[in-house]
Coordinates of C-alpha atoms in Angstrom, one line a residue:
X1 CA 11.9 -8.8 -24.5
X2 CA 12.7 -5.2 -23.4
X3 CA 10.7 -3.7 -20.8
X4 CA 10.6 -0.1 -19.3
X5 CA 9.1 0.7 -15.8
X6 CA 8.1 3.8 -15.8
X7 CA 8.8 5.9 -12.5
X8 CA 7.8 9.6 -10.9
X9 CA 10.2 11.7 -10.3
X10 CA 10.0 11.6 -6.5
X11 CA 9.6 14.1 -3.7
X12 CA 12.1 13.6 -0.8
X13 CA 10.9 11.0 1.5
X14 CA 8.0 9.8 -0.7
X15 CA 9.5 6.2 -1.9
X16 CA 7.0 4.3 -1.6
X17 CA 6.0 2.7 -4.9
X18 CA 10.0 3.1 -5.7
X19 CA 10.4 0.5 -2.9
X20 CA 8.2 -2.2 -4.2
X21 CA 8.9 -1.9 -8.0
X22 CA 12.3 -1.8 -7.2
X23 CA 12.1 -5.6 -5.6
X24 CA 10.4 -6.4 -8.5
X25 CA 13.5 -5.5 -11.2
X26 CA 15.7 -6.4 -9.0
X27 CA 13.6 -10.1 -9.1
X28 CA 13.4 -10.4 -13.1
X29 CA 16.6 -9.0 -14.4
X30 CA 18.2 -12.1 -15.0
X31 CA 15.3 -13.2 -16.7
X32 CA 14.4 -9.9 -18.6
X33 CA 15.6 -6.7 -20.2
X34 CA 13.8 -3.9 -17.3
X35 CA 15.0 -0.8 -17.4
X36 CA 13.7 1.7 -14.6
X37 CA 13.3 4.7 -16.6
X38 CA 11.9 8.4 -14.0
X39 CA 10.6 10.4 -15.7
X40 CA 12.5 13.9 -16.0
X41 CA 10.1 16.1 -14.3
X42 CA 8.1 16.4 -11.1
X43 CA 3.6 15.8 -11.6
X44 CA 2.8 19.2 -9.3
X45 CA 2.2 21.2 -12.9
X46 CA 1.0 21.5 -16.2
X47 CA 4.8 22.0 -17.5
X48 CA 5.7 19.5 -15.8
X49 CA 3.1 16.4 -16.8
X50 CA 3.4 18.0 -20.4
X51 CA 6.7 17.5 -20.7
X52 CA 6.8 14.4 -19.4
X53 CA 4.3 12.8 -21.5
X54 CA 6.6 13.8 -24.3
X55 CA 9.5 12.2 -23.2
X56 CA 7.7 9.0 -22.5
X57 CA 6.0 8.8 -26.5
X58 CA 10.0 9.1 -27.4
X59 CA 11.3 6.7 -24.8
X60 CA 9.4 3.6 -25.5
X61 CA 10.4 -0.1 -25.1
X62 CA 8.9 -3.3 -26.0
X63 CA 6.7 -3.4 -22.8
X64 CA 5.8 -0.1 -21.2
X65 CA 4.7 0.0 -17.4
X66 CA 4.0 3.0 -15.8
X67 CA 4.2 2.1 -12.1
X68 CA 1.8 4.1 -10.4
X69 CA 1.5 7.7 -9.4
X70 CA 2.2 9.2 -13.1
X71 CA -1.0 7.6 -14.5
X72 CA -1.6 10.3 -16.8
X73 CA 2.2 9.7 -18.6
X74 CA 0.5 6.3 -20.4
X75 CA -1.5 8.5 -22.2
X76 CA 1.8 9.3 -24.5
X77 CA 2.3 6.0 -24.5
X78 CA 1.1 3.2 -27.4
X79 CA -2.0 1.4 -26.0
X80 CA -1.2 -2.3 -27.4
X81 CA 2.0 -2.8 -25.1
X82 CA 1.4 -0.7 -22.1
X83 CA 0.4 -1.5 -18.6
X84 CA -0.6 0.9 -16.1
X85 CA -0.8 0.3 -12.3
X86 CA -2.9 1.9 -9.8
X87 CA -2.4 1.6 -6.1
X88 CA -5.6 3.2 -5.1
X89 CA -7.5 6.4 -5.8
X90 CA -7.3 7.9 -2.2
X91 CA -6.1 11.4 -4.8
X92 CA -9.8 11.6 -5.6
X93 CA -11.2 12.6 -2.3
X94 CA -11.1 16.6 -3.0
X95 CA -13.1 19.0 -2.3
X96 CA -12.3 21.2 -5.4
X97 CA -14.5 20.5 -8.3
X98 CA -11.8 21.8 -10.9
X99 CA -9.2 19.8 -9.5
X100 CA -11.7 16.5 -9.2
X101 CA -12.0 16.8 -12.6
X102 CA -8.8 17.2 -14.0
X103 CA -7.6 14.3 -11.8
X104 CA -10.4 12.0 -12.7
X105 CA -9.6 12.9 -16.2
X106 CA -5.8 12.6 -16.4
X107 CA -5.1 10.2 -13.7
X108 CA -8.1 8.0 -14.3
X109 CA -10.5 8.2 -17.3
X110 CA -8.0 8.7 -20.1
X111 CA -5.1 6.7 -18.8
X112 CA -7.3 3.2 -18.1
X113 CA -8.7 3.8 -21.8
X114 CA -5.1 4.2 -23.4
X115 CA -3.5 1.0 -21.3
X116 CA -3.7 -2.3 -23.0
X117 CA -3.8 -3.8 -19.2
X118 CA -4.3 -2.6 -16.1
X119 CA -2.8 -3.8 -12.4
X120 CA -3.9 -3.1 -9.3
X121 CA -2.7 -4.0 -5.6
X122 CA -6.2 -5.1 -4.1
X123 CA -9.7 -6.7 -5.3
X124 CA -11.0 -3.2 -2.7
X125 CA -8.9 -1.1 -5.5
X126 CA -10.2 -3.1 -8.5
X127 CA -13.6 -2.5 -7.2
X128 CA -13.6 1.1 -6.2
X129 CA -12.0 1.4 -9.6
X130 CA -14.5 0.1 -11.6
X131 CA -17.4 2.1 -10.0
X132 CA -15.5 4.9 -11.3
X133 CA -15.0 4.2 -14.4
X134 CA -16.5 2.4 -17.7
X135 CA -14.1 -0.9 -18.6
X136 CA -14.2 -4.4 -18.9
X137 CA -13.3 -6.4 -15.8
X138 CA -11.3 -8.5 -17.8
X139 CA -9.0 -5.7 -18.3
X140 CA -8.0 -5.6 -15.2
X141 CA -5.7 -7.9 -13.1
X142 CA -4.7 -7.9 -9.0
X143 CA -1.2 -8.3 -8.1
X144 CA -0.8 -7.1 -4.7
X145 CA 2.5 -5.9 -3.4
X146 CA 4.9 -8.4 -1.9
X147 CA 6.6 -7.8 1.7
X148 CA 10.2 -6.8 2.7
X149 CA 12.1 -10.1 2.7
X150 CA 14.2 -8.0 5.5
X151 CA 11.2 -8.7 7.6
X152 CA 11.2 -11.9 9.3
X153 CA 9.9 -13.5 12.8
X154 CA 11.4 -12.2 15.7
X155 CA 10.2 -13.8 19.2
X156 CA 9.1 -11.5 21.7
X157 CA 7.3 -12.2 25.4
X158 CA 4.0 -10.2 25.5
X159 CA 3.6 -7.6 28.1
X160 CA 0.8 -7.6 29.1
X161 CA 0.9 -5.4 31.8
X162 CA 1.5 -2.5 29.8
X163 CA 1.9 -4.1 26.1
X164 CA 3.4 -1.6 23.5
X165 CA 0.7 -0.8 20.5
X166 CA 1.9 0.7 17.0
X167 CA -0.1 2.3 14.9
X168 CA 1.8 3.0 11.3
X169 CA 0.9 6.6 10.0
X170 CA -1.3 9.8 10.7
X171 CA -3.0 10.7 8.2
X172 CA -7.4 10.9 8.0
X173 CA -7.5 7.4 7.0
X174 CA -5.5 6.0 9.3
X175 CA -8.1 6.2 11.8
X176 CA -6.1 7.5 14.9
X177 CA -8.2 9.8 16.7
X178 CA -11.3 6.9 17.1
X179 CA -7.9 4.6 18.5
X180 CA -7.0 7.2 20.5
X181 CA -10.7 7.4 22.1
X182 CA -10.2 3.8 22.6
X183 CA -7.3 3.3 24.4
X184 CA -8.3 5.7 26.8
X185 CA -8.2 4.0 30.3
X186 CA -6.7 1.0 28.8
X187 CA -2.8 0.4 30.4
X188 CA -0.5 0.8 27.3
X189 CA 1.4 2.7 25.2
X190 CA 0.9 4.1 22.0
X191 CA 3.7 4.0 19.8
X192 CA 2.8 6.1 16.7
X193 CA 5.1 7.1 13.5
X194 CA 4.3 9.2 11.4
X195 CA 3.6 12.9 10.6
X196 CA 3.2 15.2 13.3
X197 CA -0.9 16.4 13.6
X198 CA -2.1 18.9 16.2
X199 CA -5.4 17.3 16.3
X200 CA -3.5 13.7 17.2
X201 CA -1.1 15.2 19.8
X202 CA -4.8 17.0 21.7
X203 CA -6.9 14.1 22.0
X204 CA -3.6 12.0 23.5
X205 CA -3.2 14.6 26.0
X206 CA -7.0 14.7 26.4
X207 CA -7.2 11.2 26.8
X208 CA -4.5 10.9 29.2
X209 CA -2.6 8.2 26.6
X210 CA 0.9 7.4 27.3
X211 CA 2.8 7.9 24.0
X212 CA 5.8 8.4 22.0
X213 CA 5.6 9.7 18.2
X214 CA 8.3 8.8 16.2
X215 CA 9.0 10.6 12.8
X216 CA 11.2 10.6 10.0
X217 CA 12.4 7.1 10.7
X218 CA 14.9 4.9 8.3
X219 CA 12.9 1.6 7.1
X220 CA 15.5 -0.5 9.8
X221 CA 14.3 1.6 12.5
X222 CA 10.8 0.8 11.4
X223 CA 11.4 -2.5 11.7
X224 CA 12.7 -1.8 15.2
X225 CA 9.3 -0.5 16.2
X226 CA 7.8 -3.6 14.9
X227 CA 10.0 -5.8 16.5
X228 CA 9.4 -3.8 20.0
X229 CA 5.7 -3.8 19.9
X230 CA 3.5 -5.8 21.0
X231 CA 0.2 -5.3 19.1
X232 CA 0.0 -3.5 15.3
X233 CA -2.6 -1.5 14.7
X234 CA -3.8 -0.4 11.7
X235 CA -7.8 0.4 12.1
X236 CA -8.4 2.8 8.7
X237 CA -11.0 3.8 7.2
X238 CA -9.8 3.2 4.0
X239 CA -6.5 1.5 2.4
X240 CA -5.4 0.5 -1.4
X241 CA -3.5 -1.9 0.3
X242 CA -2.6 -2.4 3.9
X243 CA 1.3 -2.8 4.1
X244 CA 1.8 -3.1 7.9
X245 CA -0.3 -6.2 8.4
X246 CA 1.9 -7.6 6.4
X247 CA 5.1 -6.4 8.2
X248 CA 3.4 -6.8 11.4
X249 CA 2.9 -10.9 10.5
X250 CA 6.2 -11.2 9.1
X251 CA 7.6 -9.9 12.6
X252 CA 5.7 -12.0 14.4
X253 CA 3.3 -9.6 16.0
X254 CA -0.4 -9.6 16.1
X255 CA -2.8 -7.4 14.2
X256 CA -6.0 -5.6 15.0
X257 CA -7.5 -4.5 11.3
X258 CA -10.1 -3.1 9.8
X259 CA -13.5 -5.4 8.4
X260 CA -13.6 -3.5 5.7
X261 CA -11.7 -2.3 2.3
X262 CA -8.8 -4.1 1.5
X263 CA -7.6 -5.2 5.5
X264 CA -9.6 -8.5 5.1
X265 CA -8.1 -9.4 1.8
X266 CA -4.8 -9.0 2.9
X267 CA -4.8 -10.0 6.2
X268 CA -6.2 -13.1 5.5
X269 CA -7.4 -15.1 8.7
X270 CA -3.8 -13.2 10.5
X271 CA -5.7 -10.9 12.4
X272 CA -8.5 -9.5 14.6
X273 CA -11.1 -8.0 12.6
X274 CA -13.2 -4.6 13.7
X275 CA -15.5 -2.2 12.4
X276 CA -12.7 1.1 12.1
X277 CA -16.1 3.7 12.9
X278 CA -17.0 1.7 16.7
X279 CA -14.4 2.9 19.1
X280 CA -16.4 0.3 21.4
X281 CA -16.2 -2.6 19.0
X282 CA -12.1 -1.5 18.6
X283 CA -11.4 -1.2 22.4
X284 CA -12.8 -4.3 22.6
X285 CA -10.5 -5.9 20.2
X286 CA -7.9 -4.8 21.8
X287 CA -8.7 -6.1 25.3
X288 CA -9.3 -9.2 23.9
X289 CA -5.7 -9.6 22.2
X290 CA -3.9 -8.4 25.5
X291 CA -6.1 -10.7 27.8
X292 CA -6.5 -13.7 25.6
X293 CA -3.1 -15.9 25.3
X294 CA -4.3 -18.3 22.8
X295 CA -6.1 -16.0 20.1
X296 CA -2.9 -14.1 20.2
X297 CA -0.7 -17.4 19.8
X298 CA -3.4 -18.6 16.7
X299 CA -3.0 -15.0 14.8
X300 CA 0.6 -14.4 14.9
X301 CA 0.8 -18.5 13.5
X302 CA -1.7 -17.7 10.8
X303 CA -0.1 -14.3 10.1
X304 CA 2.8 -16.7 9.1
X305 CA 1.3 -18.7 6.7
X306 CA -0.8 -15.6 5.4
X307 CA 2.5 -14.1 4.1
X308 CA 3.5 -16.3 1.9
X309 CA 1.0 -15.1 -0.5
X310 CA 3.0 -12.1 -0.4
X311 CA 6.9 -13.1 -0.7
X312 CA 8.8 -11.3 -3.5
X313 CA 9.4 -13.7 -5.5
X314 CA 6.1 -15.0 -6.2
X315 CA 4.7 -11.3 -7.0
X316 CA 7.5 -10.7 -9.6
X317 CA 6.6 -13.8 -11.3
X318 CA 3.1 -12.3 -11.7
X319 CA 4.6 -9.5 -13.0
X320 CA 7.1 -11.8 -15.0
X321 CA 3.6 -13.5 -16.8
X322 CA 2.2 -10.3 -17.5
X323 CA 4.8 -9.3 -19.5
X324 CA 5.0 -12.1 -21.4
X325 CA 1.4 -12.4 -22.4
X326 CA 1.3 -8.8 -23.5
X327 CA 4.5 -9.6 -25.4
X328 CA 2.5 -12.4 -26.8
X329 CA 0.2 -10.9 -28.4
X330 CA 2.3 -8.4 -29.9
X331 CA 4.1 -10.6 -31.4
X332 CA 0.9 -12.9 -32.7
X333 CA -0.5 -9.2 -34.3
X334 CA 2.8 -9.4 -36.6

């Protein structure tokens, strides 16, 4: 069986979905033919999605997969052996009707009608997707995203004095400024990577938050953070996913999440749940993890155990299924 995983053609430092689809050939090459096949030319045009949806309907294999991002490309693609996934639809939240429309259409409407299957990372994504758009459920299957097998238990004593709290990313969503509000008066640190926002840097100064923002980091000095902190935050608003609870359970660390979206699913019973739009009900939570010894000790324990829902090789067997029943019934059709 020959498969071909369809990949963007990346930006610089945008590697995300490379990352985890990477693990996942890496995982099934000895048991399959994958090829990773990128696309020849960047999504940010019409030239450029045009030509790439012609150079997909001429490189086919057995099984196509487009991996996420380039949704539109499986619309060049032949519907009974391609399988599309989508990581979220956080790219429909515009403000410009034209461009809604376009993306609803191309990234969206067309492409979910074309693939035989569809994937996604989260029941939250499977559900916001089908509020969007008319399919059967049965069309679609969750396989979330596995962890970095790089990532595993490091002890640590908790400070709890002045513990160290990292919050993974800047960006709307991520929920920073209502942490921010939060923290204030609390004794910590904020460790915070990610993009550099004006709007961030005033309320920590305004709020009188000790902090150090970290950007453009390697994925070991990540880890490094991680393995520093004491506490992971990650309080957004929304998520397709929710990678850093699981990095943050891996490591060992405890985890204050969201109640809502996918943070529940993933986390599983590893973390402290609170409503992301309280900053009273979040400041609480965090009190609560630096004062309470035992809660602390019971999270990180059943962070543990929660990831092994998530470990490599049990995701690329989902994958490894899916291939084979699409296969299946190609071959059953002959």
């Amino acid at each position: 069986m020959k498969v071909y995983l369809f990949y963007r053609k990346s930006f610089p430092d945008n590697y995300s979905i490379e990352k985890i689809f990477d693990g996942v050939l890496f995982s099934l090459q000895n048991e399959l033919k994958v090829t990773k096949r990128i696309v020849p030319y960047y999504s940010n045009s019409i030239y450029g999605r045009l030509k790439n949806l012609i150079w997909v309907s001429k490189n086919q294999a057995r099984i196509n997969h487009v991996t996420g991002d380039i949704h539109y490309v499986a619309i060049g693609l032949r519907k009974k052996n391609t399988i599309l996934t989508i990581h979220d639809l956080n790219f429909l939240n515009r403000s410009n009707p034209f461009s809604l429309l376009i993306y609803y259409l191309l990234w969206i409407k067309w492409p979910v009608k074309k693939a035989k299957v569809i994937t996604v990372i989260s029941e939250a994504t499977k559900q916001d997707l089908l509020n969007r758009v008319a399919i059967p459920e049965s069309k679609i299957k969750v396989i979330p995203n596995y962890y970095n097998p790089n990532y595993t238990p490091v002890p640590k004593v908790f400070i709890k004095q002045k513990p160290r709290i990292l919050q993974i990313g800047t960006k709307k969503n991520k929920n920073v400024i209502r942490l921010i509000s939060a923290l204030e008066g609390l004794s910590c640190s904020l460790i915070i990577i990610g993009k550099h926002e004006r709007e961030i840097e005033d309320q920590l100064i305004k709020r009188k938050i000790d902090y150090k923002w970290l950007s453009n980091l390697t994925d070991d000095e990540i880890k490094i953070q991680y393995e520093n902190c004491d506490i992971v935050s990650f309080i957004s608003t929304f998520e397709g996913f929710g990678m850093p609870i699981l990095e943050a359970q891996a490591i060992g660390r405890v985890v204050i999440t969201s109640n809502i979206s996918s943070m529940p699913e993933v986390a599983g019973n590893g973390a402290l749940f609170v409503d992301p739009y309280n900053i009273d009900c979040i400041r609480e939570g965090i009190s609560k993890l630096i004062e309470d010894d035992t809660l602390r000790d019971v999270l990180i324990n059943n962070g543990l155990e929660n990831i092994k829902r998530f470990e490599l090789k049990r995701i690329a067997s989902m994958y490894h299924r899916l291939y084979q029943e699409v296969y299946d019934d190609l071959e059953n059709e002959i």
